[in-house]
Tab-separated table of C-alpha atoms and ligand atoms in Angstrom:
chain	number	residue	atom	x	y	z
O	1	MET	CA	-8.558	-9.158	9.443
O	2	ILE	CA	-5.070	-8.645	8.082
O	3	GLY	CA	-4.072	-5.542	6.109
O	4	VAL	CA	-1.567	-5.843	3.276
O	5	TYR	CA	0.159	-2.583	2.363
O	6	GLY	CA	2.318	-3.113	-0.713
O	7	GLY	CA	4.641	-0.569	-2.238
O	8	THR	CA	8.086	0.316	-3.440
O	9	PHE	CA	8.765	2.365	-0.284
O	10	ASP	CA	11.532	4.240	-2.081
O	11	PRO	CA	11.715	5.573	0.648
O	12	VAL	CA	8.984	5.021	3.272
O	13	HIS	CA	7.422	8.323	4.414
O	14	TYR	CA	4.724	9.704	6.705
O	15	GLY	CA	2.158	9.401	3.897
O	16	HIS	CA	2.504	5.614	4.185
O	17	LEU	CA	2.763	5.435	7.960
O	18	ARG	CA	-0.043	7.751	8.980
O	19	THR	CA	-2.525	6.289	6.470
O	20	ALA	CA	-1.646	2.749	7.575
O	21	LEU	CA	-2.354	3.659	11.195
O	22	GLU	CA	-5.675	5.278	10.312
O	23	VAL	CA	-6.789	2.276	8.237
O	24	ARG	CA	-5.740	-0.114	10.971
O	25	GLU	CA	-7.810	1.766	13.537
O	26	ALA	CA	-10.818	2.357	11.281
O	27	LEU	CA	-11.114	-1.304	10.258
O	28	ASP	CA	-9.780	-2.720	13.522
O	29	LEU	CA	-7.211	-4.816	11.657
O	30	ASP	CA	-5.143	-7.317	13.638
O	31	GLU	CA	-2.029	-6.203	11.826
O	32	ILE	CA	-0.754	-4.417	8.776
O	33	ARG	CA	1.854	-6.143	6.682
O	34	PHE	CA	4.082	-3.784	4.763
O	35	VAL	CA	5.296	-5.658	1.695
O	36	PRO	CA	8.173	-3.933	-0.096
O	37	CYS	CA	8.493	-5.064	-3.702
O	38	ARG	CA	11.718	-6.369	-5.192
O	39	ILE	CA	11.156	-5.408	-8.805
O	40	PRO	CA	8.234	-3.007	-9.310
O	41	PRO	CA	6.441	-4.117	-12.501
O	42	HIS	CA	5.091	-0.672	-13.419
O	43	ARG	CA	7.959	1.695	-12.907
O	44	ARG	CA	11.661	2.403	-13.218
O	45	LYS	CA	14.313	0.756	-11.057
O	46	PRO	CA	14.058	2.163	-7.502
O	47	PHE	CA	16.416	4.905	-6.339
O	48	PHE	CA	17.377	3.079	-3.125
O	49	SER	CA	18.565	-0.538	-3.151
O	50	ALA	CA	16.162	-3.228	-1.969
O	51	GLY	CA	18.294	-3.691	1.161
O	52	LYS	CA	18.162	0.017	1.988
O	53	ARG	CA	14.402	0.285	1.358
O	54	LEU	CA	13.882	-2.674	3.695
O	55	GLU	CA	16.165	-1.248	6.371
O	56	LEU	CA	14.343	2.107	6.328
O	57	LEU	CA	10.926	0.447	6.398
O	58	LYS	CA	11.888	-1.740	9.364
O	59	LEU	CA	13.178	1.282	11.260
O	60	ALA	CA	10.078	3.323	10.530
O	61	THR	CA	7.635	0.633	11.656
O	62	ALA	CA	9.556	-0.888	14.560
O	63	ASP	CA	7.776	0.997	17.351
O	64	GLU	CA	4.207	0.473	16.214
O	65	PRO	CA	2.545	-2.703	17.458
O	66	GLY	CA	0.588	-4.284	14.659
O	67	PHE	CA	2.939	-3.044	11.935
O	68	VAL	CA	4.847	-5.958	10.414
O	69	VAL	CA	7.355	-5.938	7.551
O	70	ASP	CA	6.875	-8.879	5.230
O	71	THR	CA	9.848	-9.702	3.003
O	72	ARG	CA	8.300	-12.323	0.727
O	73	GLU	CA	8.482	-10.181	-2.413
O	74	LEU	CA	12.158	-9.426	-1.819
O	75	ALA	CA	12.833	-13.154	-1.518
O	76	ARG	CA	10.924	-14.055	-4.677
O	77	PRO	CA	12.716	-13.890	-8.029
O	78	GLY	CA	11.220	-11.978	-10.959
O	79	PRO	CA	8.763	-9.067	-10.973
O	80	SER	CA	6.799	-8.544	-7.762
O	81	TYR	CA	3.228	-9.254	-8.786
O	82	MET	CA	0.682	-8.591	-6.037
O	83	VAL	CA	-1.462	-11.511	-7.189
O	84	ASP	CA	1.404	-13.914	-6.343
O	85	THR	CA	1.924	-12.217	-2.980
O	86	LEU	CA	-1.747	-12.455	-2.060
O	87	ALA	CA	-1.913	-16.098	-3.191
O	88	SER	CA	0.971	-16.876	-0.884
O	89	LEU	CA	-0.571	-14.934	2.024
O	90	ARG	CA	-3.905	-16.640	1.389
O	91	ARG	CA	-2.281	-20.072	1.784
O	92	GLU	CA	-1.167	-19.001	5.269
O	93	ALA	CA	-4.305	-17.119	6.301
O	94	GLY	CA	-6.878	-19.826	5.579
O	95	ASP	CA	-10.304	-18.161	5.581
O	96	LYS	CA	-9.232	-15.015	7.427
O	97	PRO	CA	-10.168	-11.822	5.594
O	98	LEU	CA	-7.242	-10.156	3.847
O	99	CYS	CA	-7.445	-6.451	2.984
O	100	LEU	CA	-5.177	-5.122	0.266
O	101	ILE	CA	-4.679	-1.441	1.101
O	102	VAL	CA	-4.007	0.899	-1.814
O	103	GLY	CA	-4.045	4.638	-2.391
O	104	LEU	CA	-6.494	6.022	-4.925
O	105	ASP	CA	-3.654	6.573	-7.425
O	106	ALA	CA	-2.746	2.887	-7.296
O	107	PHE	CA	-6.391	1.795	-7.462
O	108	LEU	CA	-7.009	3.859	-10.606
O	109	GLY	CA	-4.128	1.982	-12.239
O	110	LEU	CA	-5.361	-1.440	-11.105
O	111	PRO	CA	-6.475	-2.647	-14.571
O	112	GLY	CA	-2.789	-2.485	-15.577
O	113	TRP	CA	-1.759	-4.964	-12.866
O	114	HIS	CA	-0.914	-8.565	-13.704
O	115	ARG	CA	-4.093	-10.736	-13.418
O	116	TRP	CA	-5.824	-7.880	-11.632
O	117	GLN	CA	-9.270	-9.452	-11.641
O	118	ASP	CA	-7.905	-12.399	-9.635
O	119	LEU	CA	-6.992	-10.032	-6.794
O	120	PHE	CA	-10.675	-9.924	-5.780
O	121	GLU	CA	-10.682	-13.693	-5.265
O	122	LEU	CA	-7.819	-13.364	-2.811
O	123	ALA	CA	-8.483	-10.179	-0.812
O	124	HIS	CA	-10.782	-7.236	-0.218
O	125	LEU	CA	-9.528	-3.921	-1.520
O	126	VAL	CA	-9.366	-0.969	0.846
O	127	VAL	CA	-8.887	2.239	-1.108
O	128	MET	CA	-7.575	5.365	0.620
O	129	ASP	CA	-8.037	8.818	-0.867
O	130	ARG	CA	-4.910	10.667	-1.895
O	131	PRO	CA	-4.470	14.345	-2.777
O	132	GLY	CA	-4.261	14.953	-6.516
O	133	TYR	CA	-6.491	12.034	-7.572
O	134	ARG	CA	-10.228	11.881	-8.226
O	135	PRO	CA	-12.518	8.859	-8.085
O	136	GLU	CA	-13.193	8.728	-11.827
O	137	TRP	CA	-13.119	5.053	-12.713
O	138	PRO	CA	-11.564	3.751	-15.901
O	139	SER	CA	-14.136	1.705	-17.853
O	140	ALA	CA	-12.604	-1.654	-16.842
O	141	LEU	CA	-12.842	-0.756	-13.157
O	142	LYS	CA	-16.350	0.693	-13.074
O	143	PRO	CA	-18.306	-2.601	-13.111
O	144	GLN	CA	-16.054	-4.010	-10.400
O	145	VAL	CA	-16.658	-0.992	-8.162
O	146	GLU	CA	-20.404	-1.169	-8.761
O	147	ALA	CA	-20.591	-4.890	-8.014
O	148	ARG	CA	-18.192	-5.072	-5.091
O	149	ARG	CA	-18.451	-1.763	-3.243
O	150	SER	CA	-19.347	-1.966	0.421
O	151	ASP	CA	-19.991	1.125	2.525
O	152	GLU	CA	-19.726	-0.792	5.772
O	153	VAL	CA	-16.915	-2.777	7.338
O	154	LEU	CA	-19.022	-5.713	8.512
O	155	PRO	CA	-19.356	-7.383	5.083
O	156	LEU	CA	-15.558	-7.413	4.886
O	157	ARG	CA	-15.361	-9.306	8.176
O	158	ARG	CA	-17.885	-11.864	6.999
O	159	ARG	CA	-15.951	-13.176	4.013
O	160	PRO	CA	-12.305	-13.632	3.132
O	161	ALA	CA	-12.198	-11.531	-0.060
O	162	GLY	CA	-14.080	-9.782	-2.833
O	163	ARG	CA	-15.295	-6.398	-1.505
O	164	ILE	CA	-14.087	-2.875	-2.248
O	165	PHE	CA	-14.166	-0.431	0.659
O	166	PHE	CA	-13.292	3.269	0.480
O	167	GLN	CA	-11.609	4.649	3.560
O	168	GLN	CA	-11.139	8.354	4.180
O	169	VAL	CA	-7.719	9.129	5.568
O	170	ILE	CA	-5.912	12.342	6.356
O	171	ARG	CA	-4.815	13.879	3.080
O	172	LEU	CA	-1.052	14.162	3.177
O	173	GLU	CA	0.478	15.380	-0.018
O	174	ILE	CA	3.709	13.467	0.537
O	175	SER	CA	5.218	11.186	-2.075
O	176	ALA	CA	8.460	9.267	-2.372
O	177	THR	CA	8.959	11.040	-5.715
O	178	TYR	CA	9.037	14.403	-3.928
O	179	ILE	CA	11.466	13.098	-1.298
O	180	ARG	CA	13.828	11.765	-3.976
O	181	GLN	CA	13.575	15.112	-5.750
O	182	CYS	CA	14.596	16.891	-2.517
O	183	LEU	CA	17.598	14.589	-2.163
O	184	ARG	CA	18.680	15.089	-5.784
O	185	GLU	CA	18.444	18.860	-5.438
O	186	GLY	CA	20.263	18.975	-2.106
O	187	ARG	CA	17.116	20.026	-0.167
O	188	SER	CA	16.085	18.433	3.110
O	189	PRO	CA	13.148	15.987	3.290
O	190	ARG	CA	12.980	16.544	7.054
O	191	TYR	CA	9.479	16.315	8.596
O	192	LEU	CA	8.275	14.221	5.647
O	193	VAL	CA	9.907	11.072	7.014
O	194	PRO	CA	10.691	9.912	10.570
O	195	ASP	CA	13.961	11.337	11.898
O	196	GLU	CA	15.588	7.916	12.131
O	197	VAL	CA	14.795	7.317	8.452
O	198	LEU	CA	16.218	10.699	7.564
O	199	GLU	CA	19.449	9.953	9.404
O	200	LEU	CA	20.038	6.710	7.530
O	201	MET	CA	18.898	8.069	4.208
O	202	VAL	CA	21.197	11.040	3.707
M	1	ATP	P1	6.354	7.292	-5.704
M	1	ATP	O1	6.205	8.774	-5.492
M	1	ATP	O2	7.772	6.826	-5.870
M	1	ATP	O3	5.421	6.759	-6.774
M	1	ATP	P2	4.665	6.730	-3.393
M	1	ATP	O4	4.900	7.854	-2.448
M	1	ATP	O5	3.399	6.735	-4.199
M	1	ATP	O6	5.926	6.540	-4.343
M	1	ATP	P3	4.626	3.842	-3.026
M	1	ATP	O7	5.580	3.047	-2.214
M	1	ATP	O8	4.695	3.726	-4.489
M	1	ATP	O9	4.787	5.389	-2.558
M	1	ATP	O10	3.137	3.601	-2.533
M	1	ATP	C1	2.689	2.457	-1.884
M	1	ATP	C2	1.222	2.631	-1.567
M	1	ATP	O11	1.052	3.730	-0.670
M	1	ATP	C3	0.338	2.950	-2.796
M	1	ATP	O12	-0.876	2.230	-2.681
M	1	ATP	C4	0.094	4.453	-2.654
M	1	ATP	O13	-1.128	4.834	-3.239
M	1	ATP	C5	0.065	4.625	-1.146
M	1	ATP	N1	0.454	5.974	-0.711
M	1	ATP	C6	1.692	6.500	-0.749
M	1	ATP	N2	1.696	7.750	-0.275
M	1	ATP	C7	0.418	8.036	0.093
M	1	ATP	C8	-0.234	9.203	0.651
M	1	ATP	N3	0.439	10.325	0.906
M	1	ATP	N4	-1.574	9.122	0.898
M	1	ATP	C9	-2.260	7.978	0.627
M	1	ATP	N5	-1.699	6.864	0.094
M	1	ATP	C10	-0.383	6.880	-0.180
């Protein structure tokens, strides 16, 4: 199984890295693909340039076997829709299971994503808890959770896509927003990001 961890990574932080490692181990994924977006459809222009976000992400993941940075969204013109990314990964993966990994905050906003219902045809969804968010499903999401939820990993291995799996991860209250706020206010984001990221960031 391949994990797909999309995000703006503006910048990458330990909240991304630690949760990715835990999901990889818990689901025994062959690899996790970090997919930085070029133009995030749901938010303001990133603080760091695409080149810088990519550079920091590559540095942060370089030492971990099984962590791969995938640049297809940066190379694709227009807004970075996850459905396009998964369609392109699916063409390469054949029938291998793909697991789109999202934090609970992102999952709660899923009905706002471009062609969100098509995501289930292309990948499983692995949802990680995140401090500050509660599993209270918006009405559009509720039937999908009820129909697709699996409490075991095996059903995810048995088919390429279509299940929703909730994975407990360590609750790290770290966000890129907070790191950018530190930088703007002249405070240090040390210990929230790897040292080599910190060095290149400030
Ligand atoms: P921002 O604060 O700018 O919104 P972010 O810290 O949420 O950024 P993103 O790059 O937007 O980071 O997130 C990419 C993915 O990582 C999303 O699915 C998000 O839910 C997840 N994620 C980020 N930080 C954490 C965390 N601390 N715990 C669990 N999931 C996280």
